[in-house]
Amino acid sequence: MSRDLEKELREALRPVDPGEDFTARVLARLAADPAAATRGSAAAPLVRRRRAWIPLALAASLIAALVLGVQWQERRELRGLQARRELIEALRVSSQKLDLAYRLVNRPHPTDGDAT
Amino acid sequence: MRENDPGLTDHDFLGARAGEPGAFAAVVRSQQRLVYGIALRMLGDRSLAEDLAQEVFLQLHCNLRSIESTAHLTFWLRRVTAHRAIDLLRRRARVQWAPLAAAEELPAAGPQGDPLMEARLLREVSQLSPVARAVLLMRYQQDLDPTEIARTLDLSLNTVKSHLKRSLATLRLQLSAAEPGGGLVNHEP
C-alpha cells in the first residue's frame, strides 16, 4: 500500500502544546529577570559579541605590526652599525699591516763604507 | 496552521502592546503552541524546546511595540523561533531524536498516525540540515507556501524550492530503503 509522504509529514510534524503551565513559567521568568526582556535574541548578542572583538583585534594587529616593524628596523640598523664597525676595524688592521710593510720596505739599509 | 489561534484577539494584542496586565499572558497562551511546536520539531528535545520557546516570548515582550498586527505577530514568532532554532542547532552538536526505546519522551502519535512510521520519519528529518528542516516545518507544519517560507527564513524562492525537493527525495529514498515494499506517492512541493 502506497503512502502519502506529505500527509505523513504533516502528521509527524504537527504542533505540540507545551502544557498548561507554560505561560506561567514565561511570566515567572519575566518577573524574575526583567533584563532578559531587554536582551535581544540569543543570536544577536552572540553576533554583537563576535563583531565587537573584530575592531579590537584589528587594532591589536596593527599595533603589533607597528611594533614589530620598528623592532625590525632597529635590528637592521644595529646590524648595519656592527658591519660598519667591523669594516673600520678591518681597514685599521689592514692599514697597520700596510704601514708596517711600508716601513720594512723603506727603512734605510746600512752602506759598506760605514762598516770600516 | 495558517491563522492565529482563535484565542488571540486584537484586543489582547493591543492590550499587550500597551502593557496591560494579563494581556501579554493571553498572547503567550494563544501563541505557545505555534512557538513550542516549531521549537520541538526543530530541536527534538523537550527541555531545549521549552527554553527556546520561553526566550522567544521574552524577546517578544521587548519587541511588542514594533509589531503592528496579529498577522505580523505570527510572522515574527515563526521567523524568530526558526532562526533561533537554526542558530542553536548550528552551535551544538547535531541533536539526535530519542531512540524508539525512549519513545515515551516524545508526544504520542496522532490519531491517524503509525507511531513507528512517525518515529522513523522524525529520525530522518533530524538528519536534514537545520535550514532544510526549517523549510519542511514551515511547509508541512505551518502550511506556508514557498514564497511565505522564503520571507520567513530570509531565503530565495529558488532555495526554498530546492530544499523542499531535495528533502522530500531524501526522505522518500530513506524510507523506501527501510521498507522496500512500501512505495511513497510522489508529490511536487
Coordinates of N, CA and C in Angstrom, one line a residue, chain B residues 1-14 17 27 30-31 34-35 38 60 64 66-80 138 142 144 148 151-152:
Chain B
M1 N -2.0 25.2 9.6 CA -2.0 26.2 10.7 C -1.6 27.5 10.2
R2 N -2.5 28.1 9.4 CA -2.1 29.4 8.7 C -2.5 30.6 9.6
E3 N -3.5 30.5 10.3 CA -4.0 31.7 11.1 C -3.6 31.6 12.5
N4 N -3.7 32.8 13.2 CA -3.5 32.8 14.6 C -4.5 31.9 15.3
D5 N -4.1 31.4 16.5 CA -5.1 30.6 17.2 C -6.3 31.5 17.5
P6 N -7.5 30.9 17.6 CA -8.7 31.7 17.7 C -8.6 32.5 19.0
G7 N -7.8 32.1 20.0 CA -7.7 32.8 21.3 C -7.1 34.2 21.2
L8 N -6.4 34.5 20.2 CA -5.7 35.8 20.2 C -6.6 36.8 19.5
T9 N -7.0 37.8 20.3 CA -7.9 38.8 19.7 C -7.1 40.1 19.5
D10 N -7.6 41.0 18.7 CA -6.9 42.3 18.5 C -6.9 43.0 19.9
H11 N -7.9 42.8 20.7 CA -8.0 43.5 22.0 C -6.8 43.0 22.8
D12 N -6.6 41.7 22.9 CA -5.4 41.2 23.7 C -4.1 41.7 23.1
F13 N -4.0 41.7 21.8 CA -2.8 42.1 21.2 C -2.5 43.6 21.5
L14 N -3.5 44.4 21.3 CA -3.3 45.9 21.5 C -3.0 46.1 23.0
R17 N 0.5 45.3 23.8 CA 1.4 46.4 23.3 C 1.4 47.5 24.3
V27 N -1.6 36.6 25.1 CA -0.8 36.5 23.8 C 0.0 35.2 23.9
S30 N -2.1 32.1 23.6 CA -2.6 31.8 22.2 C -1.6 31.4 21.2
Q31 N -0.3 31.8 21.5 CA 0.7 31.5 20.5 C 1.7 30.4 21.0
L34 N 2.2 27.4 18.7 CA 2.9 27.7 17.5 C 4.4 27.7 17.7
V35 N 4.8 28.4 18.7 CA 6.2 28.6 19.0 C 6.9 27.3 19.5
I38 N 7.2 24.6 16.7 CA 8.3 24.8 15.8 C 9.6 24.4 16.5
L60 N 9.8 38.7 22.5 CA 8.6 39.3 22.1 C 8.1 40.4 23.0
L64 N 7.3 44.1 21.4 CA 5.9 44.2 21.0 C 5.6 45.5 20.3
S66 N 7.1 47.1 18.3 CA 7.4 47.2 16.8 C 6.5 46.3 16.0
I67 N 5.7 45.5 16.6 CA 4.8 44.6 15.9 C 3.4 45.3 15.7
E68 N 3.0 45.2 14.4 CA 1.9 46.1 14.0 C 0.6 45.5 14.0
S69 N 0.5 44.2 13.9 CA -0.8 43.5 13.8 C -0.6 42.1 14.3
T70 N -1.8 41.4 14.4 CA -1.7 40.0 14.8 C -1.1 39.1 13.7
A71 N -1.3 39.5 12.5 CA -0.6 38.7 11.4 C 0.9 38.9 11.4
H72 N 1.3 40.2 11.7 CA 2.7 40.5 11.9 C 3.3 39.7 13.0
L73 N 2.5 39.6 14.1 CA 2.9 38.8 15.3 C 3.2 37.4 14.9
T74 N 2.3 36.8 14.2 CA 2.5 35.4 13.8 C 3.8 35.2 12.9
F75 N 3.9 36.1 12.0 CA 5.1 36.1 11.1 C 6.3 36.2 12.0
W76 N 6.3 37.2 12.9 CA 7.5 37.5 13.7 C 7.9 36.2 14.6
L77 N 6.8 35.6 15.2 CA 7.1 34.4 16.0 C 7.7 33.3 15.2
R78 N 7.1 33.0 14.1 CA 7.7 31.9 13.2 C 9.1 32.2 12.9
R79 N 9.3 33.4 12.5 CA 10.7 33.8 12.0 C 11.7 33.7 13.1
V80 N 11.4 34.3 14.2 CA 12.4 34.3 15.3 C 12.6 32.9 15.9
M138 N 8.0 24.7 8.0 CA 7.2 25.8 7.6 C 6.2 25.3 6.5
Q142 N 3.4 24.5 9.4 CA 2.8 25.9 9.3 C 2.0 26.1 8.1
L144 N 2.8 27.0 5.1 CA 3.2 28.2 4.3 C 3.5 27.8 2.9
E148 N 6.0 32.5 1.1 CA 6.0 32.8 2.5 C 7.2 32.2 3.3
R151 N 10.2 34.4 2.7 CA 10.1 35.6 3.5 C 10.5 35.3 5.0
T152 N 9.9 34.3 5.5 CA 10.1 34.0 6.9 C 11.5 33.6 7.2

